[in-house]
Coordinates of C-alpha atoms in Angstrom, one line a residue:
M1 CA 147.5 55.4 121.8
A2 CA 147.6 57.0 125.5
M3 CA 147.2 60.6 125.5
A4 CA 150.0 62.9 126.8
A5 CA 149.5 64.2 130.1
P6 CA 148.7 68.2 130.1
I7 CA 151.7 70.3 131.1
H8 CA 150.7 72.8 133.9
A9 CA 152.0 76.4 134.0
S10 CA 154.0 75.5 136.9
S11 CA 155.6 72.7 135.1
I12 CA 156.6 75.2 132.3
T13 CA 158.1 77.6 135.1
K14 CA 160.4 74.9 136.5
I15 CA 161.6 73.7 133.1
S16 CA 162.1 77.3 131.9
S17 CA 164.2 77.9 135.3
T18 CA 166.4 74.9 134.7
K19 CA 169.9 75.8 133.4
Q20 CA 170.9 72.3 132.0
I21 CA 168.0 72.9 129.0
Y22 CA 170.2 76.3 128.2
P23 CA 174.0 75.2 128.4
F24 CA 174.9 77.9 125.8
T25 CA 173.6 80.7 127.9
S26 CA 174.8 80.8 131.6
H27 CA 173.8 84.2 131.8
Y28 CA 169.9 83.5 131.0
R29 CA 167.3 84.7 133.3
P30 CA 164.4 82.6 132.8
S31 CA 162.7 84.2 136.0
S32 CA 163.1 87.7 134.8
L33 CA 161.7 86.6 131.4
V34 CA 158.6 84.9 132.9
L35 CA 158.1 88.0 135.2
S36 CA 158.3 90.4 132.1
H37 CA 155.8 88.3 130.4
T38 CA 153.4 88.1 133.2
L39 CA 153.5 92.0 133.5
S40 CA 152.7 92.2 129.9
I41 CA 149.7 89.9 130.5
R42 CA 148.4 91.8 133.4
S43 CA 148.8 95.2 131.6
T44 CA 146.7 93.8 128.7
L45 CA 144.0 92.8 130.6
R46 CA 143.5 96.0 132.3
R47 CA 143.3 98.0 129.1
P48 CA 139.8 96.9 128.3
M49 CA 138.8 98.0 131.8
V50 CA 140.7 101.4 131.7
A51 CA 138.8 102.1 128.2
A52 CA 135.7 101.2 129.7
A53 CA 136.1 103.6 132.5
A54 CA 137.1 106.4 130.2
T55 CA 134.0 106.0 128.1
T56 CA 132.0 105.6 131.3
A57 CA 133.3 109.0 132.3
V58 CA 132.5 110.7 129.3
E59 CA 128.9 109.4 129.1
A60 CA 128.6 110.6 132.5
E61 CA 129.4 114.2 131.7
P62 CA 126.3 116.5 132.0
R63 CA 124.9 117.2 128.2
S64 CA 124.5 120.6 127.0
N65 CA 121.0 122.1 126.8
S66 CA 121.6 124.1 123.9
T67 CA 118.6 126.4 123.3
A68 CA 119.9 127.7 119.7
P69 CA 117.2 127.3 117.0
S70 CA 117.8 124.4 114.3
K71 CA 120.0 125.0 111.3
S72 CA 117.8 126.5 108.5
L73 CA 117.4 123.9 105.4
P74 CA 118.3 125.0 102.0
F75 CA 115.5 123.1 100.6
R76 CA 112.2 121.1 101.8
V77 CA 110.3 118.3 100.3
G78 CA 106.7 117.5 100.8
H79 CA 104.2 114.9 99.9
G80 CA 100.4 115.3 99.3
F81 CA 97.8 112.7 99.0
D82 CA 93.6 112.9 98.7
L83 CA 90.8 111.2 97.8
H84 CA 87.1 111.9 97.3
R85 CA 84.2 109.7 96.5
L86 CA 82.2 110.9 93.5
E87 CA 78.6 111.2 93.4
P88 CA 76.0 112.8 91.4
G89 CA 75.0 116.0 92.1
Y90 CA 78.2 117.7 92.6
P91 CA 80.5 119.6 90.6
L92 CA 83.8 118.3 89.4
I93 CA 86.2 120.8 90.3
I94 CA 89.9 119.8 89.5
G95 CA 92.6 122.6 90.0
G96 CA 90.3 125.4 90.4
I97 CA 89.0 124.2 87.0
D98 CA 85.0 123.0 86.5
I99 CA 85.3 120.0 84.8
P100 CA 82.0 118.4 82.7
H101 CA 81.2 115.3 84.2
D102 CA 78.1 113.3 85.5
R103 CA 79.4 113.5 89.0
G104 CA 81.8 115.3 91.2
C105 CA 83.4 115.2 94.3
E106 CA 81.4 114.8 97.6
A107 CA 83.3 117.0 100.5
H108 CA 82.9 119.6 103.2
S109 CA 84.5 122.5 100.7
D110 CA 84.3 122.4 96.9
G111 CA 86.2 118.8 97.1
D112 CA 89.0 120.0 94.4
V113 CA 91.1 116.9 95.2
L114 CA 94.1 118.4 93.2
L115 CA 94.2 121.5 95.4
H116 CA 94.0 119.9 98.8
C117 CA 96.7 117.6 97.7
V118 CA 99.0 120.4 96.9
V119 CA 98.2 122.2 100.1
D120 CA 98.9 119.0 102.0
A121 CA 102.3 118.5 100.1
I122 CA 103.4 122.3 101.0
L123 CA 102.3 122.2 104.5
G124 CA 104.3 118.7 104.6
A125 CA 107.1 120.1 103.4
L126 CA 106.9 122.8 105.9
G127 CA 106.5 120.4 108.7
L128 CA 103.2 121.9 109.6
P129 CA 99.8 119.9 110.3
D130 CA 97.7 118.8 107.6
I131 CA 95.2 120.4 105.7
G132 CA 92.3 118.7 108.1
Q133 CA 93.7 120.3 111.2
I134 CA 94.2 123.9 109.4
F135 CA 90.8 123.7 108.1
P136 CA 88.9 121.4 110.0
D137 CA 85.6 119.8 108.4
S138 CA 83.8 120.5 111.6
D139 CA 84.2 124.5 111.2
P140 CA 80.9 125.6 109.2
K141 CA 83.1 128.4 107.9
W142 CA 84.6 126.0 105.5
K143 CA 81.5 124.4 104.1
G144 CA 81.5 124.8 100.4
A145 CA 84.5 127.0 100.6
P146 CA 86.9 127.4 97.4
S147 CA 89.9 125.3 97.7
S148 CA 91.9 128.3 96.3
V149 CA 91.7 129.6 99.6
F150 CA 93.5 126.8 101.3
I151 CA 96.1 127.4 98.5
K152 CA 96.7 130.9 99.2
E153 CA 97.1 130.1 102.9
A154 CA 99.5 127.5 102.3
V155 CA 101.6 129.6 99.9
R156 CA 101.4 132.6 102.6
L157 CA 102.9 130.5 105.2
M158 CA 105.5 129.0 102.7
H159 CA 106.5 132.5 102.2
E160 CA 106.4 133.4 105.5
A161 CA 109.2 130.7 106.2
G162 CA 111.3 131.9 103.8
Y163 CA 110.6 129.5 101.0
E164 CA 109.3 129.4 97.2
I165 CA 108.6 126.4 94.8
G166 CA 111.2 124.9 93.4
N167 CA 109.3 122.5 91.2
L168 CA 105.7 120.5 91.8
D169 CA 104.9 117.5 90.2
A170 CA 101.4 116.0 90.6
T171 CA 99.5 112.9 89.5
L172 CA 95.8 112.7 89.0
I173 CA 94.1 109.0 89.3
L174 CA 90.3 108.7 87.8
Q175 CA 88.3 106.7 85.4
R176 CA 86.8 109.1 83.8
P177 CA 86.6 112.0 82.3
K178 CA 89.6 112.0 80.2
L179 CA 91.6 114.7 81.2
S180 CA 93.7 115.6 78.5
P181 CA 91.7 118.5 76.9
H182 CA 91.5 120.4 80.5
K183 CA 95.3 119.6 81.3
E184 CA 97.0 122.8 80.5
A185 CA 94.2 124.7 82.0
I186 CA 94.4 123.1 85.4
R187 CA 98.4 123.8 85.2
S188 CA 98.0 127.1 84.2
N189 CA 95.7 127.7 87.0
L190 CA 97.5 125.9 89.8
S191 CA 100.5 128.0 88.7
Q192 CA 98.9 131.2 89.1
L193 CA 97.7 130.2 92.6
L194 CA 101.0 129.3 93.9
G195 CA 102.8 132.2 91.9
A196 CA 105.2 129.5 90.4
D197 CA 106.4 129.6 86.7
P198 CA 104.6 127.0 84.7
S199 CA 107.3 125.5 83.9
V200 CA 108.2 124.2 87.4
V201 CA 104.4 122.9 87.8
N202 CA 103.6 119.6 86.0
L203 CA 100.4 117.5 85.7
K204 CA 99.9 113.8 85.0
A205 CA 96.7 111.9 84.8
K206 CA 96.6 108.2 85.1
T207 CA 93.5 105.9 85.1
H208 CA 93.0 103.0 87.7
E209 CA 92.7 100.3 84.9
K210 CA 88.9 99.6 86.1
V211 CA 90.4 98.5 89.4
D212 CA 88.5 99.5 92.6
S213 CA 86.4 102.6 93.6
L214 CA 89.1 104.3 91.3
G215 CA 88.6 102.4 88.6
E216 CA 85.1 102.2 88.6
N217 CA 84.5 106.1 88.6
R218 CA 83.2 106.3 92.2
S219 CA 86.1 107.9 93.4
I220 CA 89.2 110.3 92.3
A221 CA 92.7 110.5 94.0
A222 CA 96.0 112.8 93.7
H223 CA 99.4 112.6 95.0
T224 CA 101.8 115.4 95.0
V225 CA 105.3 116.1 95.3
V226 CA 106.8 119.3 96.0
L227 CA 110.1 121.0 96.7
L228 CA 110.5 124.3 98.5
M229 CA 113.5 126.2 98.3
R230 CA 115.3 128.5 100.5
K231 CA 114.8 132.2 99.0

């Protein structure tokens, strides 16, 4: 089958201009319709350019260099993590409580993995550097220091910023010893160090199913999540 020849725009204009196609409209002016349609197309084509120009003009305006302080948040959330090797000849101190065991944490300070973790969670919620930067192990004055010193400083910074403990949830991970007999003593002491009601301080303990250094009683770890509330 032969293909129909393409119809060019010039042909359409000529056909539209022939009155014989419209015998019932002697007053019809195709040229005006074509002109109106052409102007409409031109107007449409110009719109994106105008919009783009307007967008460019808006983006080109100088930005305001506001020196106003950032908005104070009603609450802040922080997460802390710590891990220490367990070695013979060291005391095992968790949450400020001396736990009977055949090995303890090898660390620059007393190696209290829970308190270190809680300190990092509070500092993180406040947007401050971590415990290693504030209390570097390269500083001899922290050698063997009780971790309660670190907690008290973190709590001071928290109050200075205008916050208090909303609630805290901590998880200890170790294979041995079993912490069930010591959990309440640890939680009570931690609450006292934080100046918080024991009802907002939660403590859990998990084994590591004999997997890797934690499960082989060669290390101990802790995770803490803390919610700080504006006073």
